[in-house]
Short mmCIF file of C-alpha atoms in Angstrom, two decimals:
data_model
loop_
_atom_site.label_atom_id
_atom_site.label_comp_id
_atom_site.label_asym_id
_atom_site.label_seq_id
_atom_site.Cartn_x
_atom_site.Cartn_y
_atom_site.Cartn_z
CA MET A 1 0.00 0.00 0.00
CA ASN A 2 1.50 3.34 -1.05
CA LEU A 3 1.48 6.54 1.02
CA SER A 4 -1.55 7.98 -0.80
CA ALA A 5 -3.60 4.85 -0.13
CA ARG A 6 -2.56 4.92 3.54
CA LEU A 7 -3.53 8.57 3.93
CA LEU A 8 -6.86 7.96 2.20
CA ALA A 9 -7.58 4.99 4.47
CA MET A 10 -6.49 6.95 7.53
CA PHE A 11 -9.25 9.47 6.79
CA GLY A 12 -11.77 6.64 6.25
CA TRP A 13 -11.94 6.95 2.45
CA LYS A 14 -11.69 4.27 -0.19
CA ALA A 15 -11.04 4.38 -3.92
CA HIS A 16 -12.89 2.26 -6.46
CA ILE A 17 -11.08 2.94 -9.74
CA THR A 18 -11.77 0.41 -12.47
CA VAL A 19 -11.44 2.35 -15.73
CA PRO A 20 -8.43 1.55 -17.91
CA ASP A 21 -5.29 3.59 -17.30
CA TYR A 22 -5.70 5.67 -20.45
CA GLY A 23 -2.58 7.35 -21.77
CA LYS A 24 -4.64 10.44 -22.45
CA CYS A 25 -8.04 11.36 -21.03
CA ILE A 26 -10.13 13.99 -19.32
CA ILE A 27 -11.28 13.11 -15.81
CA CYS A 28 -14.57 14.85 -15.11
CA VAL A 29 -14.99 15.17 -11.32
CA ALA A 30 -18.23 15.92 -9.44
CA PRO A 31 -19.72 16.83 -7.09
CA HIS A 32 -17.34 19.69 -6.35
CA THR A 33 -18.47 21.53 -3.22
CA SER A 34 -15.30 21.87 -1.14
CA ASN A 35 -11.55 22.45 -1.43
CA TRP A 36 -11.19 19.03 0.22
CA ASP A 37 -12.39 17.48 -3.07
CA PHE A 38 -8.97 18.27 -4.56
CA ILE A 39 -7.08 16.50 -1.78
CA ILE A 40 -9.41 13.49 -1.63
CA GLY A 41 -9.48 13.12 -5.43
CA LYS A 42 -5.72 13.49 -5.81
CA LEU A 43 -5.03 10.93 -3.06
CA ALA A 44 -7.55 8.47 -4.52
CA TYR A 45 -6.06 8.61 -8.01
CA MET A 46 -2.51 8.37 -6.69
CA SER A 47 -3.51 5.45 -4.45
CA VAL A 48 -3.80 3.28 -7.56
CA GLY A 49 -0.51 4.54 -8.97
CA ARG A 50 -1.94 7.06 -11.42
CA HIS A 51 -1.11 10.72 -11.92
CA ALA A 52 -3.45 13.38 -13.24
CA GLY A 53 -2.92 17.06 -13.81
CA PHE A 54 -5.63 19.51 -12.89
CA LEU A 55 -7.01 22.94 -13.62
CA MET A 56 -7.10 25.45 -10.78
CA LYS A 57 -7.89 29.13 -10.39
CA LYS A 58 -4.80 31.19 -11.28
CA ALA A 59 -5.08 33.10 -7.99
CA TRP A 60 -3.85 29.96 -6.15
CA PHE A 61 -0.57 29.93 -8.08
CA PHE A 62 1.42 32.31 -5.88
CA PRO A 63 4.86 31.34 -4.48
CA PRO A 64 5.57 28.94 -2.89
CA LEU A 65 2.14 27.24 -3.22
CA GLY A 66 2.08 27.83 -6.98
CA TRP A 67 5.37 26.01 -7.42
CA LEU A 68 3.95 23.01 -5.58
CA PHE A 69 0.74 23.02 -7.65
CA LYS A 70 2.71 23.21 -10.91
CA ALA A 71 4.97 20.35 -9.77
CA MET A 72 1.80 18.33 -9.08
CA GLY A 73 0.52 18.94 -12.63
CA GLY A 74 -1.51 22.07 -12.01
CA ILE A 75 -2.53 24.34 -14.85
CA PRO A 76 -3.55 27.88 -13.83
CA VAL A 77 -6.89 29.07 -15.17
CA PRO A 78 -7.19 32.83 -15.66
CA ALA A 79 -10.29 34.57 -14.30
CA VAL A 80 -11.22 35.72 -17.81
CA ARG A 81 -11.69 32.68 -19.98
CA GLY A 82 -12.01 32.12 -23.67
CA THR A 83 -11.23 29.62 -26.37
CA SER A 84 -7.51 30.25 -25.97
CA LEU A 85 -7.38 28.11 -22.79
CA THR A 86 -9.27 25.30 -24.52
CA ASP A 87 -7.00 25.52 -27.55
CA ALA A 88 -3.89 25.58 -25.35
CA ILE A 89 -4.99 22.45 -23.50
CA VAL A 90 -5.84 20.65 -26.74
CA ALA A 91 -2.34 21.53 -27.98
CA ARG A 92 -0.83 20.17 -24.74
CA PHE A 93 -2.63 16.89 -25.30
CA GLU A 94 -1.48 16.75 -28.92
CA HIS A 95 2.16 17.26 -27.90
CA SER A 96 2.10 14.87 -24.93
CA THR A 97 2.68 11.15 -25.03
CA ARG A 98 0.78 10.75 -21.76
CA MET A 99 -1.59 13.21 -20.09
CA GLN A 100 -4.58 12.78 -17.83
CA LEU A 101 -6.34 15.97 -16.76
CA ALA A 102 -8.92 16.30 -13.96
CA ILE A 103 -11.54 18.99 -14.46
CA THR A 104 -14.49 19.98 -12.27
CA PRO A 105 -17.14 21.15 -14.76
CA GLU A 106 -19.07 23.00 -12.07
CA GLY A 107 -16.10 25.39 -12.09
CA THR A 108 -16.93 26.55 -8.58
CA ARG A 109 -17.62 25.18 -5.15
CA SER A 110 -20.83 27.23 -5.03
CA ARG A 111 -24.15 25.91 -6.28
CA THR A 112 -24.57 26.30 -10.03
CA ASP A 113 -26.65 24.51 -12.61
CA ARG A 114 -24.54 25.95 -15.43
CA TRP A 115 -21.59 23.63 -15.84
CA ARG A 116 -18.66 24.73 -17.96
CA THR A 117 -18.39 22.99 -21.31
CA GLY A 118 -14.65 23.41 -21.91
CA PHE A 119 -13.87 19.83 -20.88
CA LEU A 120 -16.27 18.57 -23.56
CA HIS A 121 -14.72 20.80 -26.23
CA ILE A 122 -11.22 19.65 -25.21
CA ALA A 123 -12.17 15.96 -25.21
CA TYR A 124 -13.91 16.15 -28.57
CA ALA A 125 -11.20 18.22 -30.28
CA ALA A 126 -8.37 16.05 -28.94
CA HIS A 127 -10.30 12.76 -29.48
CA LEU A 128 -10.17 11.83 -25.79
CA PRO A 129 -12.37 9.68 -23.62
CA ILE A 130 -13.92 11.32 -20.58
CA VAL A 131 -13.57 9.35 -17.37
CA LEU A 132 -16.33 10.15 -14.86
CA GLY A 133 -15.06 10.52 -11.30
CA VAL A 134 -17.44 10.68 -8.36
CA ILE A 135 -16.49 11.95 -4.89
CA ASP A 136 -19.18 10.76 -2.46
CA TYR A 137 -18.89 12.07 1.09
CA ALA A 138 -21.87 9.98 2.26
CA THR A 139 -19.97 6.74 1.64
CA LYS A 140 -16.46 8.25 1.71
CA THR A 141 -15.78 6.67 -1.66
CA VAL A 142 -14.12 7.98 -4.80
CA THR A 143 -15.44 6.01 -7.77
CA VAL A 144 -14.01 6.15 -11.27
CA SER A 145 -15.71 3.36 -13.16
CA VAL A 146 -17.37 4.89 -16.23
CA THR A 147 -15.86 6.14 -19.48
CA TYR A 148 -17.88 8.49 -21.69
CA VAL A 149 -16.98 9.10 -25.32
CA PRO A 150 -18.16 12.57 -26.40
CA THR A 151 -20.33 12.82 -29.52
CA GLY A 152 -19.56 16.45 -30.29
CA ASP A 153 -23.16 17.46 -29.47
CA ILE A 154 -22.31 19.54 -26.41
CA ASP A 155 -25.87 19.80 -25.07
CA ARG A 156 -26.49 16.06 -25.46
CA ASP A 157 -23.12 15.15 -23.95
CA MET A 158 -23.61 17.48 -20.98
CA ARG A 159 -27.10 16.11 -20.33
CA ALA A 160 -25.80 12.51 -20.41
CA ILE A 161 -22.97 13.35 -18.00
CA LYS A 162 -25.21 15.27 -15.60
CA ASP A 163 -27.72 12.40 -15.68
CA TYR A 164 -24.94 9.99 -14.75
CA TYR A 165 -23.96 12.07 -11.73
CA LEU A 166 -27.60 12.39 -10.67
CA SER A 167 -28.04 8.61 -10.96
CA THR A 168 -25.15 7.95 -8.58
CA GLY A 169 -26.86 9.73 -5.69
CA ALA A 170 -23.43 11.00 -4.66
CA ARG A 171 -23.33 13.65 -1.96
CA GLY A 172 -20.76 16.40 -1.91
CA ARG A 173 -19.27 17.63 1.34
CA TYR A 174 -21.93 20.33 1.18
CA PRO A 175 -24.84 18.57 -0.59
CA ASP A 176 -26.90 21.76 -1.01
CA LYS A 177 -24.15 23.18 -3.25
CA PHE A 178 -24.36 20.40 -5.88
CA CYS A 179 -26.71 20.81 -8.82
CA ALA A 180 -26.77 18.61 -11.93
CA ILE A 181 -30.17 19.66 -13.24
#
C-alpha cells in the first residue's frame, strides 16, 4: 500500500477505480463543493498509482504554493476565460505522449446549474475519452468506473454526463451546493 492509499484509508476513504489507465483522457470530477475534493481526489487517483494534472484558479498559483501546484501537474486558469485556454490544453494533449487531466465542470464550489463545457470541447477536439469521477462524502468513496466518449453534441453530452452524476446519488461535502439539473 503506497502513502496515498494509507492517507486515504487513515481518513476513512476508499477508492474504487476500475477504468483503464488511459494514456490520455479527461477526468470529469463531481460533485465539487469543497476544497477538500482536490485533496481526496488526488489521493484516490494516486492510491492506484496514477497521476493526473488539474485545472485550478490562477489566484492559487502564488509562491511557494504555486510552485507546488505546478509540480503536481496544475494548470492555472485565468479569471477571464475564452477559447484560448481550450485551444492551449488541446495543444498540450497533442504534444504529450501521456496526459490525464482532472476537471471539475461545475467550475466553482458554489451551487450552479450551469456547468462549464470546456472539458467537452477539449475531449472532442483532442479525441479523448472522458472518465467520470465521483467523490461521495456519504460513503467516503471515490469512484471512477465509467468512461464516456463525447459525440460532439455539447448539449447532449452534458445532459448525459449530468444524468450519470444524478443517478449515482453522490453527496458532496456540502450537498446543497451540488446541482446537476
